Short mmCIF file of C-alpha atoms in Angstrom, two decimals:
data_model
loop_
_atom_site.label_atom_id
_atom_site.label_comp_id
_atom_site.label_asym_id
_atom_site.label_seq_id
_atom_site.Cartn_x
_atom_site.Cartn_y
_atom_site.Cartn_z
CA UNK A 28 18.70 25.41 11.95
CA UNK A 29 15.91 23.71 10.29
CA UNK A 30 16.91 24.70 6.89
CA UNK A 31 20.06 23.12 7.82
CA UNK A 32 18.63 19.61 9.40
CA UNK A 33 16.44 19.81 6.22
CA UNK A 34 19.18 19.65 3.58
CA UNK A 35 21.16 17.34 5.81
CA UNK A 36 17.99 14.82 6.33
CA UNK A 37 17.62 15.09 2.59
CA UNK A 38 21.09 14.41 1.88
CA UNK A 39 21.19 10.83 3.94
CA UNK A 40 18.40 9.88 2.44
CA UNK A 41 19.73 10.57 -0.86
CA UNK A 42 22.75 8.23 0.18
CA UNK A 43 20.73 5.38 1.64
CA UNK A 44 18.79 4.95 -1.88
CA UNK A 45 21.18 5.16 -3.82
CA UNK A 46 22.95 2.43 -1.89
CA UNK A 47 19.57 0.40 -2.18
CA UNK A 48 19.35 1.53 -6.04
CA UNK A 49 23.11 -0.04 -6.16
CA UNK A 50 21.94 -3.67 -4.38
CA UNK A 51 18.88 -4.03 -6.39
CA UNK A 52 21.16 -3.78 -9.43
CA UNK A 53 23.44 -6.29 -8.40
CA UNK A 54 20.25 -8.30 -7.35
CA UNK A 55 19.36 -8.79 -11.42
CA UNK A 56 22.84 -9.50 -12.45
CA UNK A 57 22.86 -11.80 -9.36
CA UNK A 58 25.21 -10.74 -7.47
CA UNK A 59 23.93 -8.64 -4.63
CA UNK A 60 26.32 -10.63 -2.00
CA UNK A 61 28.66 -7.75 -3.71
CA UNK A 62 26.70 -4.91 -2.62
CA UNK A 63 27.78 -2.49 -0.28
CA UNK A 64 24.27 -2.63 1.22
CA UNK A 65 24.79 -6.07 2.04
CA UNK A 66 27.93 -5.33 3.47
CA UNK A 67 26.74 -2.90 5.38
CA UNK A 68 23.93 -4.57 6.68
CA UNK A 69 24.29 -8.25 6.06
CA UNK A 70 21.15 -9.82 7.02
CA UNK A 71 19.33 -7.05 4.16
CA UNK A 72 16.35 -9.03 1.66
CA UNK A 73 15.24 -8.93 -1.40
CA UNK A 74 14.11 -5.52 -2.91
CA UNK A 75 10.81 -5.52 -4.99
CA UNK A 76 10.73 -2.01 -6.19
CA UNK A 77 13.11 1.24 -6.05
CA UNK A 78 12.20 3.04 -3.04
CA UNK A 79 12.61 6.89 -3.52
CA UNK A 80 13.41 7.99 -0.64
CA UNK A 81 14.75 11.77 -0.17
CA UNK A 82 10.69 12.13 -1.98
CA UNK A 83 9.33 10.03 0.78
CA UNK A 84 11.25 12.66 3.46
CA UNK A 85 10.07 15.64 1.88
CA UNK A 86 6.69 14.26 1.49
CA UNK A 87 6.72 13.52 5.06
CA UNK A 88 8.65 16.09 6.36
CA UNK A 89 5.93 18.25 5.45
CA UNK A 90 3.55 16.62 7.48
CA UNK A 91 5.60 16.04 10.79
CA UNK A 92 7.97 18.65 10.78
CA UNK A 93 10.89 16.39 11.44
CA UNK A 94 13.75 18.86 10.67
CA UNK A 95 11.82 21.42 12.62
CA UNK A 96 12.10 19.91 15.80
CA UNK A 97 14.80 21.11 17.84
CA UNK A 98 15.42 18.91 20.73
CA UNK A 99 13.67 15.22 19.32
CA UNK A 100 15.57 13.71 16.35
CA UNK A 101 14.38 11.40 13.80
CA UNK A 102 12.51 8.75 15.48
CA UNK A 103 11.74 4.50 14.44
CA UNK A 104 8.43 6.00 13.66
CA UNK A 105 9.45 9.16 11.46
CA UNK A 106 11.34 6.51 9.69
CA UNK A 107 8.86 3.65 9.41
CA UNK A 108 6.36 6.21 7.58
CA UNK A 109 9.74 7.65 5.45
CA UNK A 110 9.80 3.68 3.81
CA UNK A 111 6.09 3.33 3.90
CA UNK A 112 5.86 6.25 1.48
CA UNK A 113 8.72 5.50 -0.81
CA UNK A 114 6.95 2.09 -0.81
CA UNK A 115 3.81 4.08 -2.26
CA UNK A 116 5.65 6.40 -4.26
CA UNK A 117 7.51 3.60 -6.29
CA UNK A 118 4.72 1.77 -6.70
CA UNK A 119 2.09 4.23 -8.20
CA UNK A 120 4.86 5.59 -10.47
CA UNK A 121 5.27 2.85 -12.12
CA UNK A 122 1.11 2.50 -12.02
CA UNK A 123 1.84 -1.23 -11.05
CA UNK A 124 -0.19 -2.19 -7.99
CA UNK A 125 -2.73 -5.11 -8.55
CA UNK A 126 -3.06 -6.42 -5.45
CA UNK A 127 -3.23 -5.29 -2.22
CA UNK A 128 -3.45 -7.59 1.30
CA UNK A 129 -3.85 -6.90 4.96
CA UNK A 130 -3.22 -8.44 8.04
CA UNK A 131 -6.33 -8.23 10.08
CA UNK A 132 -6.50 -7.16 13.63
CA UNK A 133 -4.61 -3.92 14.59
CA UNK A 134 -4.49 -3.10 10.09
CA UNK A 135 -7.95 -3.15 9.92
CA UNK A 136 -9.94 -3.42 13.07
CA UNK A 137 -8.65 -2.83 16.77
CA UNK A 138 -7.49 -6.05 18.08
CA UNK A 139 -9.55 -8.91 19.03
CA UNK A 140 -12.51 -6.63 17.25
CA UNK A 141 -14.89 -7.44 14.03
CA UNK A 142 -14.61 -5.15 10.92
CA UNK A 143 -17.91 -3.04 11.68
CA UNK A 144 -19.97 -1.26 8.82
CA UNK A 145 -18.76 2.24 10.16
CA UNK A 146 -15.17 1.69 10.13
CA UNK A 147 -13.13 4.67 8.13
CA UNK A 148 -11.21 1.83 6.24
CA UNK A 149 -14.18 0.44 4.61
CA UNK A 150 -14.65 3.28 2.03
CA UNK A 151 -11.01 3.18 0.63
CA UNK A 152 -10.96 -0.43 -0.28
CA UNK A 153 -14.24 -0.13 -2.22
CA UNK A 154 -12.31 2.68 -3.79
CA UNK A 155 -9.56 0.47 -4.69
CA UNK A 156 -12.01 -2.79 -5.83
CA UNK A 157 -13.25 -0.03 -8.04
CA UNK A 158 -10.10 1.10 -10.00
CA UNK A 159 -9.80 -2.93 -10.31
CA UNK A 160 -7.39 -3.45 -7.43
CA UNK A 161 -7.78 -7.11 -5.97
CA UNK A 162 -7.90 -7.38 -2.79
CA UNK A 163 -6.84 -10.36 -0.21
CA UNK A 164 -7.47 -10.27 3.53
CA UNK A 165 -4.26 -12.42 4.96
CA UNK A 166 -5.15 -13.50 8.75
CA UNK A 167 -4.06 -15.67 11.14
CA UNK A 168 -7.45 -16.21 12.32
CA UNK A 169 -7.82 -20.13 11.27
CA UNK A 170 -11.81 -20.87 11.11
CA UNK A 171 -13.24 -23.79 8.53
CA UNK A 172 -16.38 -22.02 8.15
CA UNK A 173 -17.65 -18.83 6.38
CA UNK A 174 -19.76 -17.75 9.40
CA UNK A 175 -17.05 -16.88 11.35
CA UNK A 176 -15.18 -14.90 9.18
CA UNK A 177 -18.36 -13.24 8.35
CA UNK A 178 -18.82 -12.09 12.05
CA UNK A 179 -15.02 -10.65 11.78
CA UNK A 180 -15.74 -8.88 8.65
CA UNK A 181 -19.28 -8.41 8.11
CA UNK A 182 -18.35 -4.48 7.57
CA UNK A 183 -16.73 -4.98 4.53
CA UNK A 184 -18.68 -7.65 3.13
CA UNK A 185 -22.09 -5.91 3.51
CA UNK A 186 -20.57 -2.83 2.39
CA UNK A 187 -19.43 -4.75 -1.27
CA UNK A 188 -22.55 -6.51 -1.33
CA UNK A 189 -24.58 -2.82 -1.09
CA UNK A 190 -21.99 -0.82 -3.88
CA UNK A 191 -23.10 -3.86 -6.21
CA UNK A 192 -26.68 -3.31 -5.31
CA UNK A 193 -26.89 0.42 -5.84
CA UNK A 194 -24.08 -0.27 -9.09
CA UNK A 195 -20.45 1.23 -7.48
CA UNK A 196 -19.42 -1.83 -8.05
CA UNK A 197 -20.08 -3.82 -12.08
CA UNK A 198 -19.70 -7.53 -10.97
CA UNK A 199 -18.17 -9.34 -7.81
CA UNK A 200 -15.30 -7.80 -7.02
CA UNK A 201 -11.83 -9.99 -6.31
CA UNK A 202 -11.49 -10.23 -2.94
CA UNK A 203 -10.27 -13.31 -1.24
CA UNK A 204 -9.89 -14.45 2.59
CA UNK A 205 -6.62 -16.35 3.18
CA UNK A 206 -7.23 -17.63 6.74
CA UNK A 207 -5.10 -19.45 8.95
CA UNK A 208 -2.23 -17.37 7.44
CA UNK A 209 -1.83 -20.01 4.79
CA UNK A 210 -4.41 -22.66 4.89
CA UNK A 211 -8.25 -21.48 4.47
CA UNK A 212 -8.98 -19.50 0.89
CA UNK A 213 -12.53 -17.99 0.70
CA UNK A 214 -13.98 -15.79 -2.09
CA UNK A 215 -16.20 -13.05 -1.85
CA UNK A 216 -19.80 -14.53 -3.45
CA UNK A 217 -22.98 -12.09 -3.59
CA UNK A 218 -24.59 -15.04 -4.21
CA UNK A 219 -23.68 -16.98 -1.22
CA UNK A 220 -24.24 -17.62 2.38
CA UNK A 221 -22.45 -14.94 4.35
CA UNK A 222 -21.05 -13.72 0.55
CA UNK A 223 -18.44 -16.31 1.42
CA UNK A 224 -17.58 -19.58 -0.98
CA UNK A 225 -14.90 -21.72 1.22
CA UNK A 226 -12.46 -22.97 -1.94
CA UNK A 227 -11.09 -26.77 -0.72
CA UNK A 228 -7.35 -26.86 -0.17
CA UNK A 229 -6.77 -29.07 -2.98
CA UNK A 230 -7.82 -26.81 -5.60
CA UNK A 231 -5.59 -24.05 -4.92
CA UNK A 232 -2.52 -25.37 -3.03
CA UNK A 233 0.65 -23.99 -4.18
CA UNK A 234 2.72 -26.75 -5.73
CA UNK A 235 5.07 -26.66 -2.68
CA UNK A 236 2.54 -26.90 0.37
CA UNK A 237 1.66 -30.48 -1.70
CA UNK A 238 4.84 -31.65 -0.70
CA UNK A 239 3.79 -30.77 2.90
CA UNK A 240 2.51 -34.46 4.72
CA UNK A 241 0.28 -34.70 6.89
CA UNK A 242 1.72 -36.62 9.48
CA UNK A 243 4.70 -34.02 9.60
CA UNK A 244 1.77 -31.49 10.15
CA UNK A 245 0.67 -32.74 12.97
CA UNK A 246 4.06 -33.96 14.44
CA UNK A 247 4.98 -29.86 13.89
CA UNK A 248 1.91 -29.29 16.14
CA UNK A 249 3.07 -31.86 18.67
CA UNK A 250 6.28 -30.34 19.53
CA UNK A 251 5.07 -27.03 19.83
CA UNK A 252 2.04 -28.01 21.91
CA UNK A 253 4.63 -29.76 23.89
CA UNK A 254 6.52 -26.59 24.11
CA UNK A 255 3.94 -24.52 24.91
CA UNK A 256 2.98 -26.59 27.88
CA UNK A 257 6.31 -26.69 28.89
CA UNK A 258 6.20 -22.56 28.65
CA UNK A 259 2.89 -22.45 30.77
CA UNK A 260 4.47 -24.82 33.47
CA UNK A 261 7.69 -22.61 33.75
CA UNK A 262 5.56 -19.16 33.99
CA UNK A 263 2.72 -20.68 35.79
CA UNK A 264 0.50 -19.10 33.18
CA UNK A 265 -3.39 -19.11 33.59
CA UNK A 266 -3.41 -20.24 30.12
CA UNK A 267 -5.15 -23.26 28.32
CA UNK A 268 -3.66 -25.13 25.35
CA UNK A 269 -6.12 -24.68 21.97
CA UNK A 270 -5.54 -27.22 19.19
CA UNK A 271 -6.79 -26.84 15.47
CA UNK A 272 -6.36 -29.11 12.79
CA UNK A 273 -3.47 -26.43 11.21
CA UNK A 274 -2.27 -24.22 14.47
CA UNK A 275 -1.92 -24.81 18.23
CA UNK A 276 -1.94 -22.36 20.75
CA UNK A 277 -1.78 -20.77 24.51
CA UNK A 278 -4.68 -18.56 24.79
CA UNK A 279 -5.85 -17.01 28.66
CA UNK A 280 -7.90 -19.55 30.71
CA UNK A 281 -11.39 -19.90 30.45
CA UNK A 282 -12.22 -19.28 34.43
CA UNK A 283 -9.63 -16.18 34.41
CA UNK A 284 -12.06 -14.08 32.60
CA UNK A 285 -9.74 -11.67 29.69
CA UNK A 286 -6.69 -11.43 31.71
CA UNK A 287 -3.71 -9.56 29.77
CA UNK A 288 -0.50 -11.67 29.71
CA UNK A 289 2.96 -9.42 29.91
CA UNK A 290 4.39 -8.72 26.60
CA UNK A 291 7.26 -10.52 28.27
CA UNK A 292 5.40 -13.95 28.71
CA UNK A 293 4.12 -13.74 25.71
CA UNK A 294 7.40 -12.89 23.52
CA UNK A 295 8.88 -15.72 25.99
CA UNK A 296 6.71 -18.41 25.08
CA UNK A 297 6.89 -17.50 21.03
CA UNK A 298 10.62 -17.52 21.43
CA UNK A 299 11.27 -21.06 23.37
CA UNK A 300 8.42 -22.68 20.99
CA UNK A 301 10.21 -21.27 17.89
CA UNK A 302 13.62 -22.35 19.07
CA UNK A 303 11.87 -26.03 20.22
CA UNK A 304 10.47 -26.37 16.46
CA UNK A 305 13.33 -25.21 14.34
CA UNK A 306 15.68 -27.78 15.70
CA UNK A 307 13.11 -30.84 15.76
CA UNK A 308 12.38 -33.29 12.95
CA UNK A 309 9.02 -31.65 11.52
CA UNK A 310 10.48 -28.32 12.02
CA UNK A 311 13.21 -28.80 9.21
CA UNK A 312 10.45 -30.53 6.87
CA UNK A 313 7.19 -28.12 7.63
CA UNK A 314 6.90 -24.12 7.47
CA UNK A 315 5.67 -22.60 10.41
CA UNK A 316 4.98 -19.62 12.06
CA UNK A 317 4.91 -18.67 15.71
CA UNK A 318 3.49 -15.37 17.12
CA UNK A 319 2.38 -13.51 19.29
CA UNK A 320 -1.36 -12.04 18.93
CA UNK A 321 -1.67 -9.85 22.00
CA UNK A 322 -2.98 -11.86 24.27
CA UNK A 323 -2.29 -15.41 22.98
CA UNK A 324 0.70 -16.98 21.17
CA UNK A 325 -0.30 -19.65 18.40
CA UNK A 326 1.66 -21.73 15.74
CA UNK A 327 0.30 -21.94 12.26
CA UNK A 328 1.15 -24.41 9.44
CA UNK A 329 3.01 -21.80 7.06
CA UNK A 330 3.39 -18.42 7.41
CA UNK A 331 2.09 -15.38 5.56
CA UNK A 332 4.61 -15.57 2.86
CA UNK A 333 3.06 -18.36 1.82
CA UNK A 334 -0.43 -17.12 2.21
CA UNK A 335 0.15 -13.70 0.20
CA UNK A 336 1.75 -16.47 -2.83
CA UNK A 337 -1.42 -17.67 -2.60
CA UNK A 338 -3.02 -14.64 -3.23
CA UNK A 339 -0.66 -13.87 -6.37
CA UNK A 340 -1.34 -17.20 -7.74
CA UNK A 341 -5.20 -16.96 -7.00
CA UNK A 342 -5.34 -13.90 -9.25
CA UNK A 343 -3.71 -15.16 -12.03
CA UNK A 344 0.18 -15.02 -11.14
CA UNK A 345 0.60 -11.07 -9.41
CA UNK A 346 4.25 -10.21 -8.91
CA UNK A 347 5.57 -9.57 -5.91
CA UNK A 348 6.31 -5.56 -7.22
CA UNK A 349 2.70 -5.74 -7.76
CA UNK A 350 1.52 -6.58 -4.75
CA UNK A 351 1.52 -4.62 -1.54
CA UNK A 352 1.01 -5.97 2.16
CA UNK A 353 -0.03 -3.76 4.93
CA UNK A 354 0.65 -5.03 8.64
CA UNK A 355 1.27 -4.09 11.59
CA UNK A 356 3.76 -6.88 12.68
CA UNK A 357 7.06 -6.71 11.34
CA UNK A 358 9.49 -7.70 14.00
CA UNK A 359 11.52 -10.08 13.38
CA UNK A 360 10.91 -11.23 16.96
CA UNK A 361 7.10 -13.27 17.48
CA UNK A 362 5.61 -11.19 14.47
CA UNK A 363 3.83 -12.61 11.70
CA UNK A 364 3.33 -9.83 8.75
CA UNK A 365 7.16 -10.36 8.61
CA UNK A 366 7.97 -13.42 6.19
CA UNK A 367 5.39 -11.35 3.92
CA UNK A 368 8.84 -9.11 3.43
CA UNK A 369 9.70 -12.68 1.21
CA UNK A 370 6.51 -12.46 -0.89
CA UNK A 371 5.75 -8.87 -1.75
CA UNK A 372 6.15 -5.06 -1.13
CA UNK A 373 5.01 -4.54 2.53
CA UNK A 374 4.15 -1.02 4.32
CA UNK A 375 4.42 -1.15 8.15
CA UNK A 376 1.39 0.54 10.19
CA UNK A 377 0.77 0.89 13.79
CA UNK A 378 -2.84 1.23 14.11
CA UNK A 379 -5.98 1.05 12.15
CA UNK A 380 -6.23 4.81 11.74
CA UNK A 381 -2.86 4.20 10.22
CA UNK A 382 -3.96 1.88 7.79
CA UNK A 383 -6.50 4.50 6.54
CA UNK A 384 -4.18 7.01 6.20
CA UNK A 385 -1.78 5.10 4.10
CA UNK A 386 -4.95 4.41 1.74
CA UNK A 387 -5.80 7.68 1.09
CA UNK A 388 -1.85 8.72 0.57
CA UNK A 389 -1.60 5.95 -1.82
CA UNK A 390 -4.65 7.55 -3.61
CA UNK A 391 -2.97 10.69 -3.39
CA UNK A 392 0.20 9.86 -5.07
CA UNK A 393 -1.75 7.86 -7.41
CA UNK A 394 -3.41 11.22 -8.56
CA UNK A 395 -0.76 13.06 -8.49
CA UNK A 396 1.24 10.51 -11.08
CA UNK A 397 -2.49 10.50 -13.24
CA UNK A 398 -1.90 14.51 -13.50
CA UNK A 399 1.65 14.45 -14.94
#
């Protein structure tokens, strides 16, 4: 029976990349409305990279057992891995990955935590600054000063700062901070205060968020604080309404202690606000992105498309089959890693631990591909 689910498992996935290997051709001659991918599933984006596939099954067949299971069939998560490590495959076959970004909380750290100096995950991107991968941190966390990031990420950042003292590392590695999901860029500086040099907007602004006014800004942030009142009201939330000069948000009040909105509320309010925005003036005119963060929903200028374009262009113009994002929220619904899909090759984790365990597959396959 296993043999049999095996071959079978193999077989779809055969199908389903060819049928991707199919769009992405139509995709260069421009005409991937033809596909029967997008027939099949019209809503389908923009492929960066091949994705093999049937490889990715057998690789991770061999791991989970999946056609050895008897009674449990393929499940979202069997198949979320299955992409994550066709993602990996394709790109260290082609040896093409220069950059690689990361969401923050739940990709690198547990959420609401700081990036601590004995976290796993630590190790495997100074392994990757030292085979010249750059690296960008894309959060939503929106501070104007390097102190704060600092306290999120002093891990990391003392950890660089030590391989260049003791030589693992030649020079200052590239590794940016792209805070606010679009809006703050700072650089990793041995030299500095915190190792962090904030960069002003104005000097590396893609040429599209120029066109973005400021008075539209803040009329964006008007509406959805008006929303978002509107959603505590209807709940009766014990929420308060925070206000930055590039996000607003709903975020537990400060004389209920920590307590844990529903998942429910929270997808609620992300929903009505989104809805509220995308049919107002300043909505049409200004990207934005509203999500939910686990225990507060905010709405940033932009969205992490924009902020992992930022990223390429930083670096000198990285293509988006160059780049890969790791996140851990890709649902369409309230989830932020998921206009990154429009920027970039993305892999899809669940958990820190998963984060480190796609690093060290993505070294493996990378050896493996040195060997040949």
């Amino acid at each position: 029976m296993a043999t049999t689910a095996h071959r079978r498992y193999a077989e779809i996935m055969r199908d389903v990349e060819e049928l991707i290997n199919d769009h992405i051709a139509q995709q260069k001659r421009g005409t991937q409305e033809r596909s029967k991918l997008k027939l099949l599933v019209p809503s389908v984006g923009v492929f960066f990279t091949t994705l093999y596939l049937e490889e990715a099954f057998l690789f991770q067949d061999d791991r989970r057992k999946i056609s050895s299971r008897r009674f449990v069939p393929p499940s979202f998560n069997d198949i979320r891995l299955i992409l994550n490590s066709a993602q990996l495959l394709s790109l260290t076959r082609k040896a093409a990955i220069e950059l690689v970004t990361f969401d923050g909380d739940v990709t690198l750290y547990d959420d609401g935590q700081s990036l601590t100096d004995d976290n796993p995950v630590i190790g495997k991107i100074i392994r990757l600054l030292q085979q010249g991968t750059r690296i960008g941190i894309v959060t939503a966390a929106g501070y104007t000063n390097a102190s704060r990031y600092y306290e999120r990420l002093h891990g990391l950042l003392d950890a660089i700062r030590d391989a260049l003292i003791h030589d693992k590392l030649i020079e200052d590695p590239q590794v940016i901070i792209l805070g606010g999901e679009s809006n703050y860029l700072l650089v990793f500086d041995s030299h500095a205060e915190n190792f962090l040099r904030y960069v002003p907007r104005e000097t590396w602004m893609l040429d599209e968020m120029r066109t973005w006014q400021e008075e539209d800004i803040q009329s964006l942030l008007d509406v959805a604080e008006g929303a978002l009142r509107e959603c505590i009201n209807n709940m009766q939330l014990s929420a308060e309404i925070l206000r930055k000069d590039r996000a607003v948000g709903i975020v537990p009040a400060a004389d209920t202690g920590k307590r844990k909105f529903t998942r429910e509320q929270l997808e609620e309010a992300v929903l009505v606000t989104q809805q509220v925005l995308e049919v107002s003036s300043p909505g049409k005119k200004i990207p934005f992105c509203a999500f939910n963060g686990g225990n507060d929903v905010f709405v940033d200028i932009g969205d992490k498309s924009w902020g992992v374009l930022s990223c390429q262009r930083w670096f000198g113009g990285i293509a988006g089959s160059k780049t890969l994002h790791v996140g851990d929220q890709f649902l369409s619904a309230g989830a932020n890693d998921f206009k990154a899909r429009l920027a970039c090759t993305t892999a899809w984790i669940a958990s820190p631990a998963e984060t480190v365990a796609l690093l060290d597959e993505l070294h493996l396959h990378g050896e493996n591909q040195r060997e040949k």
